[in-house]
mmCIF file with all atom_site columns, C-alpha atoms in Angstrom:
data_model
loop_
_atom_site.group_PDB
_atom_site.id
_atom_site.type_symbol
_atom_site.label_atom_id
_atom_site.label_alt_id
_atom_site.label_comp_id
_atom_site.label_asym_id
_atom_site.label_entity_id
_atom_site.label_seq_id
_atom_site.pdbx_PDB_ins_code
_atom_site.Cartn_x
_atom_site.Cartn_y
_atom_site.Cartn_z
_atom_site.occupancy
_atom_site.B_iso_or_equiv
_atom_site.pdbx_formal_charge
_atom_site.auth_seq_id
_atom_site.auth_comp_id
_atom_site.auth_asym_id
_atom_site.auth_atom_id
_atom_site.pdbx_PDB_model_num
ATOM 1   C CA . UNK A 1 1   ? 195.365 130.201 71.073 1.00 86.00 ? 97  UNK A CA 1
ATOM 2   C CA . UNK A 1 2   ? 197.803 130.371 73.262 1.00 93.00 ? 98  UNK A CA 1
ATOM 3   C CA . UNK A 1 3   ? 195.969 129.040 76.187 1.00 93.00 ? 99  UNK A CA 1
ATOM 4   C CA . UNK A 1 4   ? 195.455 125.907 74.301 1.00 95.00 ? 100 UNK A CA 1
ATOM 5   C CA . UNK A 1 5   ? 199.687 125.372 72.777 1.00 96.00 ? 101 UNK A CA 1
ATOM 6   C CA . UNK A 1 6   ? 200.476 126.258 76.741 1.00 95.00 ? 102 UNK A CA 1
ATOM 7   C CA . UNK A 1 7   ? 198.583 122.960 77.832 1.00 94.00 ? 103 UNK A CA 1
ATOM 8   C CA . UNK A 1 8   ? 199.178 120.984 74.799 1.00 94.00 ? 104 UNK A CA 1
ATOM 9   C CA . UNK A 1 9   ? 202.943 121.904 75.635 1.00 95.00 ? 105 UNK A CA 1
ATOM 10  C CA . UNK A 1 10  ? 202.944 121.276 78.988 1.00 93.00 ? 106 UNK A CA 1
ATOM 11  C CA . UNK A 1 11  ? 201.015 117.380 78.234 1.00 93.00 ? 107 UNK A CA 1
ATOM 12  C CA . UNK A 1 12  ? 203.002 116.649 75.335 1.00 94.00 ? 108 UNK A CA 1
ATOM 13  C CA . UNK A 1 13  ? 206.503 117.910 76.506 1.00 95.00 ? 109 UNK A CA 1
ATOM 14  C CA . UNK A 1 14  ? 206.736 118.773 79.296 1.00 94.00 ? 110 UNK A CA 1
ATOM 15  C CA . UNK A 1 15  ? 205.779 115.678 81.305 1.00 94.00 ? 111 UNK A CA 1
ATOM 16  C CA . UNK A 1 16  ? 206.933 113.352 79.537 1.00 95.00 ? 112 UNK A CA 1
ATOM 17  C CA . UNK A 1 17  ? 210.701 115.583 79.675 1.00 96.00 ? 113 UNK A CA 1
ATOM 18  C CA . UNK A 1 18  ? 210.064 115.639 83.226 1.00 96.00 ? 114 UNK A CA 1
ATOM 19  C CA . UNK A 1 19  ? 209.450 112.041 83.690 1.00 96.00 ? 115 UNK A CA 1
ATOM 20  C CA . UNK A 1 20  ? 212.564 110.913 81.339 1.00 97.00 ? 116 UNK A CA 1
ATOM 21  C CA . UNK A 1 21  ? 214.901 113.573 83.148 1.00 97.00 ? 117 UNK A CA 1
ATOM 22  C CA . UNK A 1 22  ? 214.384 112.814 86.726 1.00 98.00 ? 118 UNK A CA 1
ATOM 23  C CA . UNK A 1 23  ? 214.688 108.870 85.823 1.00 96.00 ? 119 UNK A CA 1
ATOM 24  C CA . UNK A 1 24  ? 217.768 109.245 83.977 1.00 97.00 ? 120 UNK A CA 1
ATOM 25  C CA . UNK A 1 25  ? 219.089 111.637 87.237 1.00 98.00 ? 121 UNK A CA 1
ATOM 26  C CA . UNK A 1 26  ? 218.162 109.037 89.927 1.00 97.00 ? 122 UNK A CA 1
ATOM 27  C CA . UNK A 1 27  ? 220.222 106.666 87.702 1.00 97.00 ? 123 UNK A CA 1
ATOM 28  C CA . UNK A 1 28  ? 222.841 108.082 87.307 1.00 97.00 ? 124 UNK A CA 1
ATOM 29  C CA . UNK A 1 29  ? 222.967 109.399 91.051 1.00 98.00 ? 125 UNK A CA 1
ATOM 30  C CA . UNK A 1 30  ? 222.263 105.739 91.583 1.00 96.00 ? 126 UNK A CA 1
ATOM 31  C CA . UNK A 1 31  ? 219.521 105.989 93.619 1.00 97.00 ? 127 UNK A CA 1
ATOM 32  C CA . UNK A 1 32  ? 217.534 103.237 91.130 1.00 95.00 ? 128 UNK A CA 1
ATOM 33  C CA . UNK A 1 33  ? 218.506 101.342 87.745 1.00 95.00 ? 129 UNK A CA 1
ATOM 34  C CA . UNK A 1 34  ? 216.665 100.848 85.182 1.00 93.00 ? 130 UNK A CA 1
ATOM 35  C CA . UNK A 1 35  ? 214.923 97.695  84.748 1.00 89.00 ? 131 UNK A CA 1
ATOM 36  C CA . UNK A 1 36  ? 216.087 94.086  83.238 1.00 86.00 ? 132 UNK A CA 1
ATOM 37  C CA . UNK A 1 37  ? 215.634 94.498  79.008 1.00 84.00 ? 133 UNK A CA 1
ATOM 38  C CA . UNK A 1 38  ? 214.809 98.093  79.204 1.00 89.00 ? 134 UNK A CA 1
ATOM 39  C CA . UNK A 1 39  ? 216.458 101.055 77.813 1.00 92.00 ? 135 UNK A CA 1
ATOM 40  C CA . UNK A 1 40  ? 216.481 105.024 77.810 1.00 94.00 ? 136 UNK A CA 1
ATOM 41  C CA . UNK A 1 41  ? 213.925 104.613 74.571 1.00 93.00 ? 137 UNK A CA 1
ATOM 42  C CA . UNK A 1 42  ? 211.461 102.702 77.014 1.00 94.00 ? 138 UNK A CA 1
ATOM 43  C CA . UNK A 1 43  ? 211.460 105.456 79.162 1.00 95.00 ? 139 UNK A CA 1
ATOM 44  C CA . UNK A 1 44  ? 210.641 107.333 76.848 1.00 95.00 ? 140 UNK A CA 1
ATOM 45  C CA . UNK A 1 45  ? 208.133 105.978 75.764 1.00 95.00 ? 141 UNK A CA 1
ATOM 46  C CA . UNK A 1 46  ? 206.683 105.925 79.635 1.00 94.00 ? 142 UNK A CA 1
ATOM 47  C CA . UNK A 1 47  ? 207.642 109.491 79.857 1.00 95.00 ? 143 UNK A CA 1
ATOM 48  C CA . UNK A 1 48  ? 204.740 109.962 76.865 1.00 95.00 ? 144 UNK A CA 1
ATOM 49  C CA . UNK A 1 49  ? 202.172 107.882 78.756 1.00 95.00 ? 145 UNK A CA 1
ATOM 50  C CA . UNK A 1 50  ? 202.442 110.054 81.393 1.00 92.00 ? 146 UNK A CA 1
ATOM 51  C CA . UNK A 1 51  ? 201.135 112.886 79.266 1.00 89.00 ? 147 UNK A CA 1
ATOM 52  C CA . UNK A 1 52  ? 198.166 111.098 79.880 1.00 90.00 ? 148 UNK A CA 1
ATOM 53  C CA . UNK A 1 53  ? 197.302 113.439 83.015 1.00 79.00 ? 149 UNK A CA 1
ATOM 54  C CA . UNK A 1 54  ? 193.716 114.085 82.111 1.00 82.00 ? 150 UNK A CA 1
ATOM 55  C CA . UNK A 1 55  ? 191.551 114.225 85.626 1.00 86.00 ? 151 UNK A CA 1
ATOM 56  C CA . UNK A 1 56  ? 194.120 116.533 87.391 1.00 90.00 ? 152 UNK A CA 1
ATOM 57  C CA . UNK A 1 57  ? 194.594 118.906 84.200 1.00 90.00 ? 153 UNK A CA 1
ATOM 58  C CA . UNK A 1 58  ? 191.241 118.987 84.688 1.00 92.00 ? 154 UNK A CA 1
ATOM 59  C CA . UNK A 1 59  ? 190.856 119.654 88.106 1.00 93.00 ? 155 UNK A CA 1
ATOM 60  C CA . UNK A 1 60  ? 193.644 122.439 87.702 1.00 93.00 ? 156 UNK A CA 1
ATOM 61  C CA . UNK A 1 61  ? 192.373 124.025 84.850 1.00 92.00 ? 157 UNK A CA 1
ATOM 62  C CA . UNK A 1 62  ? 188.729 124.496 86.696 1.00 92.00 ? 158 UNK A CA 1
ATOM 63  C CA . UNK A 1 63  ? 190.175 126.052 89.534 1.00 94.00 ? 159 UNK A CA 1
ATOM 64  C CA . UNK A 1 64  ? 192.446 128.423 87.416 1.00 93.00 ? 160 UNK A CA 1
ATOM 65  C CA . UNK A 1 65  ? 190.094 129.807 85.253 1.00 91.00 ? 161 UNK A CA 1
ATOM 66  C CA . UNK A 1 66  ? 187.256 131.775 85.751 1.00 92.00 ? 162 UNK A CA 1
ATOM 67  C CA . UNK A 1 67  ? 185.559 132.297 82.282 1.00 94.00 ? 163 UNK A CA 1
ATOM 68  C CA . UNK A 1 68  ? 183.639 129.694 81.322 1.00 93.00 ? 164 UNK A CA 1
ATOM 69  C CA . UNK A 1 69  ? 185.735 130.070 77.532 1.00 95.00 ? 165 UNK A CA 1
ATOM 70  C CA . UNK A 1 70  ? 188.830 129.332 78.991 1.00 95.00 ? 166 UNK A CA 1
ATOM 71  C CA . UNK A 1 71  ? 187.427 125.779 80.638 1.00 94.00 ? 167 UNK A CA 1
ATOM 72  C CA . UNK A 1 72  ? 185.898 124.844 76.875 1.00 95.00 ? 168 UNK A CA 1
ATOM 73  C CA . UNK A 1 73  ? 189.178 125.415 75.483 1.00 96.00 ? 169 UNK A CA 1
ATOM 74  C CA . UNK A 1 74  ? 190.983 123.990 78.294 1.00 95.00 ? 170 UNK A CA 1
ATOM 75  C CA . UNK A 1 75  ? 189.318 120.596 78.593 1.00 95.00 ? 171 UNK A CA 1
ATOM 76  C CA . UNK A 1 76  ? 189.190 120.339 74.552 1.00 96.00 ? 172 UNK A CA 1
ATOM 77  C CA . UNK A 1 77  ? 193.061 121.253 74.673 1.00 96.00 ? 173 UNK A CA 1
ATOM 78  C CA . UNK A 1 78  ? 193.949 118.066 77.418 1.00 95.00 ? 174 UNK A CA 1
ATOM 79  C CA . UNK A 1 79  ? 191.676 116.059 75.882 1.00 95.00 ? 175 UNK A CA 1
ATOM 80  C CA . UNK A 1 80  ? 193.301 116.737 72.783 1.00 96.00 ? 176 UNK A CA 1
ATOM 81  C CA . UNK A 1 81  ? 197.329 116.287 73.792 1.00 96.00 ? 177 UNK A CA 1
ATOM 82  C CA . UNK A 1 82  ? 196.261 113.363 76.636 1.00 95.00 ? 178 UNK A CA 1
ATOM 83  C CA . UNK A 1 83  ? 194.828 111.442 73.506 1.00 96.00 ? 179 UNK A CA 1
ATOM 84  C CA . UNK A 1 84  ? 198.177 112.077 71.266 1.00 96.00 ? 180 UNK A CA 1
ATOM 85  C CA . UNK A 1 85  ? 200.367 111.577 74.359 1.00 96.00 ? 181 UNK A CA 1
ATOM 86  C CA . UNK A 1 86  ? 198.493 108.061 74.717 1.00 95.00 ? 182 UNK A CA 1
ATOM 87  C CA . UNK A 1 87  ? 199.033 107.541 71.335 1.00 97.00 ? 183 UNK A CA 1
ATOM 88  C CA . UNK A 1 88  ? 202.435 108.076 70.822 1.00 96.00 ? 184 UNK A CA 1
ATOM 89  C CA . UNK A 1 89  ? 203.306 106.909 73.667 1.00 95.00 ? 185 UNK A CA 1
ATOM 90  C CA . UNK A 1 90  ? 201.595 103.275 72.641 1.00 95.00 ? 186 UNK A CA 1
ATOM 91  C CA . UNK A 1 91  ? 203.429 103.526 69.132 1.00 95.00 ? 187 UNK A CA 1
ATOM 92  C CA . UNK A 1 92  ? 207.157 103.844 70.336 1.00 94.00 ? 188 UNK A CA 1
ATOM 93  C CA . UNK A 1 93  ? 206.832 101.125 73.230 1.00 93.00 ? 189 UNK A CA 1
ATOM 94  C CA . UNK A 1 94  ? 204.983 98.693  70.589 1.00 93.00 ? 190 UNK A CA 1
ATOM 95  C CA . UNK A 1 95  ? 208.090 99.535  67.951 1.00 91.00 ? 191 UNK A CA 1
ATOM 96  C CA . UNK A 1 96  ? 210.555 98.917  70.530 1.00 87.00 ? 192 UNK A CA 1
ATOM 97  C CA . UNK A 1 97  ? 208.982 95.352  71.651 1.00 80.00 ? 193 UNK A CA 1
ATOM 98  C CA . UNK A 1 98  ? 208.500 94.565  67.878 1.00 71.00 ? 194 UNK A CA 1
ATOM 99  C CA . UNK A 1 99  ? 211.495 92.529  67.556 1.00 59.00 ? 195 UNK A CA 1
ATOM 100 C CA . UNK A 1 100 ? 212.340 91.188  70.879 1.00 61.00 ? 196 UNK A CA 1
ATOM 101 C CA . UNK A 1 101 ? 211.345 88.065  72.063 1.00 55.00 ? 197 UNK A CA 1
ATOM 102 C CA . UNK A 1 102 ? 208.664 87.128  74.377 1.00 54.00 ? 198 UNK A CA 1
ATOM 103 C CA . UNK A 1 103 ? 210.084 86.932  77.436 1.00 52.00 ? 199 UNK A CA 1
ATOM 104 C CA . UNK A 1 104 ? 208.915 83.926  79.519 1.00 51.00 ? 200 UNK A CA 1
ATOM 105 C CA . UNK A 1 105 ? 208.094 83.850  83.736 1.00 53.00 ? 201 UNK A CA 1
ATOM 106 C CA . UNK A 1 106 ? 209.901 80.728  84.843 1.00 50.00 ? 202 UNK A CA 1
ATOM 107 C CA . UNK A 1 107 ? 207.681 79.915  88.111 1.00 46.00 ? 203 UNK A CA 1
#
């Protein structure tokens, strides 16, 4: 329903847009940098992770709705895109530190 591609959207996209644009923006206004051995595809892959927003979403989507329909399909939907966020997120930042080295903590 729609309900459901509306919060699937919002996990899925558009967090993890949010996430990459305003990090690339405070970059680039040089207000950070990003860190040593990491690069725009990291973020990226952070920007997915933060999909992840499952006890808010829930929170939200309890006070929004009133029909107890709407909270079943709600929940399922976050559950649903905070799993696949997870995932996806976990599958680009493992390809990306597939071939570098281990990076050793001098103390």
């Amino acid at each position: 329903s729609g309900l459901s591609l509306a919060i699937i959207a919002g996990l899925l996209i558009g967090k993890p847009l949010g996430i990459f644009s305003f990090s690339w923006l405070a970059v680039k206004l040089k207000a950070s940098s990003l860190p040593d051995q990491a690069n725009w595809s990291h973020i990226a892959g952070l920007g997915l992770l933060g999909g992840i927003g499952f006890t808010m979403s829930i929170f939200i989507a309890l006070l929004s709705f009133s029909d107890p329909e709407f909270h079943i399909q709600a929940k399922f939907s976050i559950l649903l895109a905070s799993i696949a966020s997870g995932m996806l997120g976990f599958i680009i930042l493992k390809f990306l530190g597939k071939n570098k080295k281990r990076m050793i903590i001098k103390s």
